[in-house]
Coordinates of C-alpha atoms in Angstrom, one line a residue:
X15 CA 27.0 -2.5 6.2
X16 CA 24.0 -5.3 5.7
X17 CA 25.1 -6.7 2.5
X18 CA 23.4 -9.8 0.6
X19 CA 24.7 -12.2 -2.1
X20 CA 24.1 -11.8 -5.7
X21 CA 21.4 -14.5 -5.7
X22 CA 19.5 -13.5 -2.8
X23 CA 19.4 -10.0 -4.0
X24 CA 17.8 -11.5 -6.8
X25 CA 15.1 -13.4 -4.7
X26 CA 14.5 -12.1 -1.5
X27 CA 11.3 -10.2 -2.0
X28 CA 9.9 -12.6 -4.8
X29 CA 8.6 -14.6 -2.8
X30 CA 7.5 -13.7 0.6
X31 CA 4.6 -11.0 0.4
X32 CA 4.5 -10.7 -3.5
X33 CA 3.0 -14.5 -4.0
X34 CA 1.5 -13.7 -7.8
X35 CA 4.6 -13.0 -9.0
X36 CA 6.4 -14.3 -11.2
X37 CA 9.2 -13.9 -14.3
X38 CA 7.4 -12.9 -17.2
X39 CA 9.3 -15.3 -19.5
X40 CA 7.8 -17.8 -17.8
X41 CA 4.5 -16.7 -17.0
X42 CA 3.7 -14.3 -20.3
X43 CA 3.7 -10.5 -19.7
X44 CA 0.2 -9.9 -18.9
X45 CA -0.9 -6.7 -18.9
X46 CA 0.9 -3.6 -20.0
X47 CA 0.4 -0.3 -18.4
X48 CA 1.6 3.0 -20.4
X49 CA 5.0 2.8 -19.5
X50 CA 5.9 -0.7 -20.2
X51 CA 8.1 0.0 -23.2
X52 CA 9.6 2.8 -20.8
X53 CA 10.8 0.1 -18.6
X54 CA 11.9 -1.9 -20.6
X55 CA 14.2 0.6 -22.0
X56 CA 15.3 2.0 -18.5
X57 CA 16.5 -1.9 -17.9
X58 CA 13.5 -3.0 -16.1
X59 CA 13.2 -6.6 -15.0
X60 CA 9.8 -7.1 -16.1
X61 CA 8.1 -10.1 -14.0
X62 CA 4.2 -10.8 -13.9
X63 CA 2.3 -9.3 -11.1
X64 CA -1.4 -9.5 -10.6
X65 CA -1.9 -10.4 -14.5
X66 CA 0.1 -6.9 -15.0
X67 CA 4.2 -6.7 -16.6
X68 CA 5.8 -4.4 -14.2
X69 CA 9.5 -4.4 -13.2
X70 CA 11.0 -5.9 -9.9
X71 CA 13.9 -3.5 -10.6
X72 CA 16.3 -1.8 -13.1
X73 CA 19.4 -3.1 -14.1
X74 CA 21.5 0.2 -12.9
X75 CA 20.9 -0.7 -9.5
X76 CA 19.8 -3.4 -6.8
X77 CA 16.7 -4.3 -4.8
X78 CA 18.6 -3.3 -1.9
X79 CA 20.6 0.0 -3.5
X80 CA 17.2 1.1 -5.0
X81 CA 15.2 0.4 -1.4
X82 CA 18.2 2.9 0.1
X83 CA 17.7 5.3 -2.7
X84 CA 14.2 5.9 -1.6
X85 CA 14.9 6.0 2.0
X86 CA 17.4 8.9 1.3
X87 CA 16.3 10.7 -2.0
X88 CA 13.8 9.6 -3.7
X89 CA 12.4 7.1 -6.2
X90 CA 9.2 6.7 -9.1
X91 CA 7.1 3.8 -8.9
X92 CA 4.7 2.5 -11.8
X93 CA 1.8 1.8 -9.8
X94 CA -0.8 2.0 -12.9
X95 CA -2.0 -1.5 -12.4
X96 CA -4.2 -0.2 -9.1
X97 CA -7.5 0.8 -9.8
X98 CA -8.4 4.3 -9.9
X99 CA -12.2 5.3 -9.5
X100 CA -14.4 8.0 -9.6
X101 CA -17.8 8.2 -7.2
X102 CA -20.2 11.2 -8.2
X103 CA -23.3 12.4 -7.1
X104 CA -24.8 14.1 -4.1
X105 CA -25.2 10.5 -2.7
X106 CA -22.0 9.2 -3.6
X107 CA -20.0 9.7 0.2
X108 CA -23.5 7.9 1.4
X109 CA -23.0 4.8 -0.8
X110 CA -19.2 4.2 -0.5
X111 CA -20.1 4.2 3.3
X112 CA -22.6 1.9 2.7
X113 CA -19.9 -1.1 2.0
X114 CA -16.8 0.2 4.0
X115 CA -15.9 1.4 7.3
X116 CA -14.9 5.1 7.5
X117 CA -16.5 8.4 7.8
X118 CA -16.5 10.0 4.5
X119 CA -19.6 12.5 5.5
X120 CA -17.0 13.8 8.0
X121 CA -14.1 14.3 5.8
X122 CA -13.0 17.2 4.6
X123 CA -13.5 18.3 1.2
X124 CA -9.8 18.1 -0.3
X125 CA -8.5 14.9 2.0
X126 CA -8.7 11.4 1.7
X127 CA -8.7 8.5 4.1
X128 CA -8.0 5.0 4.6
X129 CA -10.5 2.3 5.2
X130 CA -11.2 -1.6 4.2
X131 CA -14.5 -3.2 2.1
X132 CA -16.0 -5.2 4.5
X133 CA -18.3 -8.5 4.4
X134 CA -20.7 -9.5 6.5
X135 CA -18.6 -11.3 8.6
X136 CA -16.6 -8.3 9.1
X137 CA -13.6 -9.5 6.9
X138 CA -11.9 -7.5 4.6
X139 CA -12.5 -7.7 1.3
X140 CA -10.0 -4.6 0.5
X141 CA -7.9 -2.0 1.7
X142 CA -8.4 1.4 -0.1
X143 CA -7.9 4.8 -0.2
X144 CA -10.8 7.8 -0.3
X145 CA -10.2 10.8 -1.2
X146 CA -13.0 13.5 -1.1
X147 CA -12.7 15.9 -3.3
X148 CA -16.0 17.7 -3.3
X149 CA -19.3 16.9 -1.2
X150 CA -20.5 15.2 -4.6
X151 CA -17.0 13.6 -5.6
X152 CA -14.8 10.9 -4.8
X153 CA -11.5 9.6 -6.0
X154 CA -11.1 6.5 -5.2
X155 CA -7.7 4.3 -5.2
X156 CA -7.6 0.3 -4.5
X157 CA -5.6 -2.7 -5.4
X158 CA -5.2 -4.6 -8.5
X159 CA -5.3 -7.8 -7.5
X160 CA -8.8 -6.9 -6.0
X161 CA -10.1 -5.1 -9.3
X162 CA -12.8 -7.0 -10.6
X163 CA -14.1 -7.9 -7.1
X164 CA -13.6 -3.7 -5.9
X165 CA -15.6 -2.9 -9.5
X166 CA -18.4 -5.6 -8.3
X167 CA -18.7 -3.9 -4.7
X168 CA -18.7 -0.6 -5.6
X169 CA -20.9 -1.3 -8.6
X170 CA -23.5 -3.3 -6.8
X171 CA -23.6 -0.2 -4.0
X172 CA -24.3 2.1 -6.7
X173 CA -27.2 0.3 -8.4
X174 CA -28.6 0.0 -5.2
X175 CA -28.7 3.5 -4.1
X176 CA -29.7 4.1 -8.0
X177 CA -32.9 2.1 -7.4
X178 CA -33.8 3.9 -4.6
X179 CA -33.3 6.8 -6.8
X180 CA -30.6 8.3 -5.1
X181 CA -28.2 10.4 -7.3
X182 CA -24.9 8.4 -7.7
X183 CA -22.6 7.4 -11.0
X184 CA -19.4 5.4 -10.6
X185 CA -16.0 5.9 -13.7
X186 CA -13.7 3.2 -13.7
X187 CA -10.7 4.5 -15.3
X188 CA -8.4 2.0 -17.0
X189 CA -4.3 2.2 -17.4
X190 CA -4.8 3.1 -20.8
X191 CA -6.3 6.2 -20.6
X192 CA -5.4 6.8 -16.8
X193 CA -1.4 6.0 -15.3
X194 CA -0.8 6.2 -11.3
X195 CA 3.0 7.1 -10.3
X196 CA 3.9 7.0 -7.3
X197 CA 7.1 9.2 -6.0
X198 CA 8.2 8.4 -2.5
X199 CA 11.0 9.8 -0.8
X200 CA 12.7 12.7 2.1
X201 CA 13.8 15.0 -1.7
X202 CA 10.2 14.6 -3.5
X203 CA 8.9 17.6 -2.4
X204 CA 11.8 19.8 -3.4
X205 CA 11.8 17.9 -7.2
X206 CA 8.1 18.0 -7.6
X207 CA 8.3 22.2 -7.0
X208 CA 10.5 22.9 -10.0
X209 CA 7.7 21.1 -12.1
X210 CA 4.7 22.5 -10.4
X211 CA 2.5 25.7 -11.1
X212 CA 2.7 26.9 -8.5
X213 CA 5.5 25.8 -7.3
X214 CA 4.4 26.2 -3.8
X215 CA 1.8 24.6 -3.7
X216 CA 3.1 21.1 -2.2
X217 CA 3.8 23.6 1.2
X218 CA 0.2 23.4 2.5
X219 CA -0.6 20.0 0.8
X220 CA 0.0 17.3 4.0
X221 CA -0.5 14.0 4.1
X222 CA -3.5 12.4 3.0
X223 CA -4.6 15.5 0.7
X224 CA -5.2 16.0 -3.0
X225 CA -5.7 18.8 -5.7
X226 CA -5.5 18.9 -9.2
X227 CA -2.6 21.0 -11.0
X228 CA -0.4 21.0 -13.5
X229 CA 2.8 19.5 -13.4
X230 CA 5.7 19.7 -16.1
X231 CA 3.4 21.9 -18.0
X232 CA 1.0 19.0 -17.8
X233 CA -2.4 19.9 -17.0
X234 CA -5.3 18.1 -15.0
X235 CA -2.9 16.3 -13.0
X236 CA -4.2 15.2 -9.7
X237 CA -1.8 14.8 -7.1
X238 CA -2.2 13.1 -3.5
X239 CA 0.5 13.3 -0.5
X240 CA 0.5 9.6 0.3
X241 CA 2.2 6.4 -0.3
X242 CA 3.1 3.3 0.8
X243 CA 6.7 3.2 1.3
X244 CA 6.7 5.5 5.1
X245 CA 8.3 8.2 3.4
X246 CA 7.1 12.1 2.0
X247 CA 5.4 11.4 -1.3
X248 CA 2.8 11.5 -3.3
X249 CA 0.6 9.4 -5.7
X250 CA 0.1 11.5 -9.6
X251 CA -3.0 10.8 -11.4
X252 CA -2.0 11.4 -14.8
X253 CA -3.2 10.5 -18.7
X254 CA -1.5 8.0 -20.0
X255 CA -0.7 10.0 -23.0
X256 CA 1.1 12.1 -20.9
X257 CA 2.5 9.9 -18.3
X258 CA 6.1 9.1 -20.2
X259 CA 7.1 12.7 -20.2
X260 CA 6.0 13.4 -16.9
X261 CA 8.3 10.8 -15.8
X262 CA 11.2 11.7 -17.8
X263 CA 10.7 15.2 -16.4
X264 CA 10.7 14.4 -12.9
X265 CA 14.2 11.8 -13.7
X266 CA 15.4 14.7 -15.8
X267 CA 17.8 16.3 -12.9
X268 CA 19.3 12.3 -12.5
X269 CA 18.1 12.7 -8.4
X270 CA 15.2 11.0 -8.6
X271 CA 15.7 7.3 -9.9
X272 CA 13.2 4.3 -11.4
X273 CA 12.1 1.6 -8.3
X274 CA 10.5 -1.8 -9.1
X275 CA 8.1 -3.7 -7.1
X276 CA 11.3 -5.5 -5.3
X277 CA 11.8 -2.0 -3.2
X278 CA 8.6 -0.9 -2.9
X279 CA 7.6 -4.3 -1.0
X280 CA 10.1 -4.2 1.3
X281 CA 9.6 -0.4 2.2
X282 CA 6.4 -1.3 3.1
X283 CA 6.8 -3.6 5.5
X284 CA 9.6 -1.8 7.0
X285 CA 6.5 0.8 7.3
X286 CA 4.7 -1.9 8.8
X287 CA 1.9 -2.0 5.7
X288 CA -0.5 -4.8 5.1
X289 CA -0.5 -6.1 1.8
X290 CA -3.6 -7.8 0.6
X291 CA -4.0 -11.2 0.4
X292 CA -0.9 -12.0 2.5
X293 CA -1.0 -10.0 5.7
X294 CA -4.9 -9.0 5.3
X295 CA -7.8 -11.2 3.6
X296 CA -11.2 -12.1 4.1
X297 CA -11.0 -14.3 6.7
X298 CA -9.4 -11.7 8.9
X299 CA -11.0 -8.6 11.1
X300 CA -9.7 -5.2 11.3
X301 CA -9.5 -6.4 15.0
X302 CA -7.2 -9.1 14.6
X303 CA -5.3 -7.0 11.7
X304 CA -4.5 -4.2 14.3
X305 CA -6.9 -1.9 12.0
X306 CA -9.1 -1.1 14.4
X307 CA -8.6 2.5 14.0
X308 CA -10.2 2.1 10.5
X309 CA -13.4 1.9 11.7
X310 CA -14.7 5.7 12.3
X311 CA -16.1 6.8 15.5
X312 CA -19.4 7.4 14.0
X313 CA -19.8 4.1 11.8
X314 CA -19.0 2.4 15.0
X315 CA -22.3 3.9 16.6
X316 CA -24.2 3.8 13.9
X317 CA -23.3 0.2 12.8
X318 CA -24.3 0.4 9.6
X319 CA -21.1 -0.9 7.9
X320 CA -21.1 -4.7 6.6
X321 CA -20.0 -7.0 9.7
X322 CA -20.4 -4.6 12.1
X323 CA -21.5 -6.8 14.7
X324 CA -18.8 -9.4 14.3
X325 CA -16.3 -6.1 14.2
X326 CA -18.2 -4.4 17.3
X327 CA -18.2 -7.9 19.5
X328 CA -14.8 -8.2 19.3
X329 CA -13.7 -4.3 20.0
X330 CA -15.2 -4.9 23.3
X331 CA -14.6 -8.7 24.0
X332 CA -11.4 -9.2 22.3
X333 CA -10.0 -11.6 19.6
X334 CA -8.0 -14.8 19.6
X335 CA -4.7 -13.8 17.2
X336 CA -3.5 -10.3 16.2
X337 CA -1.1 -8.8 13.8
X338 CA 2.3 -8.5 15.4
X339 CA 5.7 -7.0 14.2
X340 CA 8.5 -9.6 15.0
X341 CA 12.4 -8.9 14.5
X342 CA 14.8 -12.1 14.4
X343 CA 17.8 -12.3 16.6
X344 CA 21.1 -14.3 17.1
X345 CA 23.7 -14.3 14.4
X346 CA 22.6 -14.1 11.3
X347 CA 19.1 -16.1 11.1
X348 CA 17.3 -16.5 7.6
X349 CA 14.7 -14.6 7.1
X350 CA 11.6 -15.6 7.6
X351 CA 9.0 -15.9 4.8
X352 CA 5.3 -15.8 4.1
X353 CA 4.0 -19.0 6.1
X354 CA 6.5 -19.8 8.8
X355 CA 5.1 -20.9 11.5
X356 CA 5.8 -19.3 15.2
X357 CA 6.0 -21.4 18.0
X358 CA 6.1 -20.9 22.1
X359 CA 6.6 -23.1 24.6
X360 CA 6.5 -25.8 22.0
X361 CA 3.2 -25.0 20.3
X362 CA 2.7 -23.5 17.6
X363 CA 0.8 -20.0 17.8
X364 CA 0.6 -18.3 14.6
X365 CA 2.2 -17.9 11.5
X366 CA 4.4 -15.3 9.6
X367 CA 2.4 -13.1 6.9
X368 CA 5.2 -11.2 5.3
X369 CA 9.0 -11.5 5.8
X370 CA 12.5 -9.9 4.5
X371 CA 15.8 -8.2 5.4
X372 CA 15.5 -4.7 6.4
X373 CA 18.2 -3.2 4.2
X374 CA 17.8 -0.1 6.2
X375 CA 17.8 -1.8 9.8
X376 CA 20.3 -4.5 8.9
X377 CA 17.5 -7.2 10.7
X378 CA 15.3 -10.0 9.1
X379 CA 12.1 -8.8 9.8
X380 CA 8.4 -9.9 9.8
X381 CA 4.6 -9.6 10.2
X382 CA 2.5 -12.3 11.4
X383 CA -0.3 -13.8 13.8
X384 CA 0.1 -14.8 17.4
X385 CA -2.1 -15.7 20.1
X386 CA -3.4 -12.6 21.8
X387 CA -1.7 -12.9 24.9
X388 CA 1.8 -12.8 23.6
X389 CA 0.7 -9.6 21.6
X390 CA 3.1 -7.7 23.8
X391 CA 6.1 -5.9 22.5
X392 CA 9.2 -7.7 23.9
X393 CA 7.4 -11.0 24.2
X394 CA 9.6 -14.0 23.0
X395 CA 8.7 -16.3 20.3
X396 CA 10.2 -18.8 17.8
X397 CA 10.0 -19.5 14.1
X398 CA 10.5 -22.4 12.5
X399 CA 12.3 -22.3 9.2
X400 CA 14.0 -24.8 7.2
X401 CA 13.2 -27.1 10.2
X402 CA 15.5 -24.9 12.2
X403 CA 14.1 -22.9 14.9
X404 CA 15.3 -19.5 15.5
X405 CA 14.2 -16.5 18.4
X406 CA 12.6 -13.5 17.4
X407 CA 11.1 -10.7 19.7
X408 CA 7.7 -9.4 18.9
X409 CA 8.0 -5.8 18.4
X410 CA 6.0 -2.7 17.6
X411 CA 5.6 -1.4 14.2
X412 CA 6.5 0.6 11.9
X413 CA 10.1 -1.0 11.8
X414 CA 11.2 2.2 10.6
X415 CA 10.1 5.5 11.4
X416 CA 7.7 7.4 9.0
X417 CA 8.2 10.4 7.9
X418 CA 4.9 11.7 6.6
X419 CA 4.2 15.5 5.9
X420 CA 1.4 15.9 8.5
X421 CA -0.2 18.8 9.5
X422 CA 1.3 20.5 12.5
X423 CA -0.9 20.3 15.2
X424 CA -2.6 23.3 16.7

């Protein structure tokens, strides 16, 4: 069993990936979302992340126990701080295209898709989810650290599209009218049926879709099969009025448990997800990120998205770094952190983005930049921590195998 001591259980994901955050006795609360007294009376750890009081975990279980939880049941995030938007108007798939890079003419009606903001030098601004849920609506999901710039971007589209008198409106719905939970885990689906009307309709629901329902006899709730954990889920839409007793309901048979951000960041990267402003930013490509596959077929011949020429150039003539797993070996290395650097051959040739202990792989593992040519899975590399150098492998990601409710394939 991959066990941890009491103090680095405490500390082992405060600092690598999650860099704003910080104990909220220290920092002031920030922000509350809807559930915040909730939290606090579930035992919640409440630190400060991204200006918003959230908990890192619950005082019933560890970062570690609570991680395992959701690998194996289940678990309910509090992801109201992320900014939930809606994009109306006949024009509105036309002007979210305008400043990102997927096809959202081409999706279907009822589905959603990832994709990035882009500037003009094709780095990423964002990463964000679309959901379409009618040819003249969009639901729109992106991070809060990013808010105020995502409002400015996708306000700025739509006043330009307005002054060419195209039809397009933008709602920005805050955490105190609007809450985002996110339920991730194999025993979601099967918990989220004995609350829904009707209760079967999570079978034909796969990943990356969304409908509105009701839910513990809680109507207008939109729920979307996705996440950010690599495990069967969904994100709930719900009003903040309501959000409390949706939550108790869905805790109510005791299989389901509360998760802080502690679990849900290292879930993530055992999923091999970027978060932004660590392993993604605006100084990097969806080229070097290993996102290529965000930019749509048809965006990339029409090159109409912000930076496509940068983004183009270097889909056919290659980059200098890329985003590489990278698992540490020997006996018991530390793990390596946000900023380590990676060396080969005595040089140094990158540097680590995102680092912790797999509780579910028993490894220290990683996401970083290398130089292109040792991209390879299997090549060797070093990383320098503590001004001790230890081996690690580069290796392919996810770290742990997702288990997303696709649609079977025809």
């Amino acid at each position: 069993m991959f066990k941890l001591s009491n103090q680095l259980k405490q500390t082992w994901v405060l600092r690598p990936a999650l860099g704003g955050l910080r104990h909220a006795s220290s920092a002031g609360e920030g922000n509350r979302t809807a559930l915040y007294d909730f939290h606090v009376q579930k035992g919640g750890k409440i630190v400060n992340f991204g200006g918003y009081a959230l908990p890192v975990q619950y005082s019933d279980q560890s970062i570690i126990a609570s991680h395992l939880h959701t690998r194996s049941v289940g678990s309910i995030f509090d992801v109201s701080h992320m900014l939930q938007t809606y994009v109306r108007g006949k024009d509105a798939a036309a002007c979210l295209e305008s400043v990102c890079t997927a096809d959202i003419l081409g999706t279907p009606e009822g589905s959603g898709t990832l994709t990035v903001f882009t500037n003009d030098q094709g780095g990423i601004l964002d990463d964000l989810i679309v959901n379409k849920v009618s040819e003249k609506e969009l639901y729109v999901v992106s991070n809060a650290a990013m808010k105020q710039q995502d409002m400015n971007i996708i306000s700025a589209a739509a006043s330009s599209f307005k002054s060419q008198g195209r039809d397009v409106s933008v709602e920005f719905l805050t955490p105190s009218d609007q809450s985002l939970i996110a339920v991730q885990g194999p025993r979601v689906a099967a918990e989220l049926a004995k609350l829904l009307a009707p209760a079967t309709a999570l079978d034909q629901l796969y990943f990356m879709q969304s409908f509105v329902g009701t839910l513990a006899g809680i109507p207008n709730v939109r729920i979307t099969r996705c996440g950010y954990t690599g495990e069967d889920g969904v994100e709930i839409s719900v009003a903040s009025d309501h959000v409390q007793a949706l939550t108790e309901a869905l805790l109510a048979n005791g299989i389901l448990k509360l998760a802080g951000l502690g679990a849900r960041d290292s879930l993530r990267l055992e999923a091999g997800l970027c978060l932004y402003g660590s392993d993604i930013d605006a100084q990097t490509t969806p080229v070097e990120a290993a996102l290529a596959w965000l930019v749509a077929k048809r965006r990339r011949a029409a090159r109409d998205f912000p930076g496509a020429d940068v983004v183009l150039s270097q889909l056919k003539g290659g980059v200098q770094r890329r985003r590489v797993g990278l698992q540490m070996l020997g006996a018991k290395p530390p793990p390596a952190r946000s900023g380590v650097a990676i060396f080969s051959g005595g040089q140094q040739v990158g540097q680590v983005t995102s680092g912790c202990p797999s509780p579910s792989t028993g490894r220290n593992i990683a996401m970083g930049y290398v130089s292109e040519s040792l991209k390879a899975p299997g090549s060797r590399v070093e990383l320098k921590v503590r001004d001790k150098v230890y081996e690690a492998e580069i290796t392919k990601t996810p770290f742990v195998k997702a288990n997303y409710y696709n649609k079977p394939k025809i």
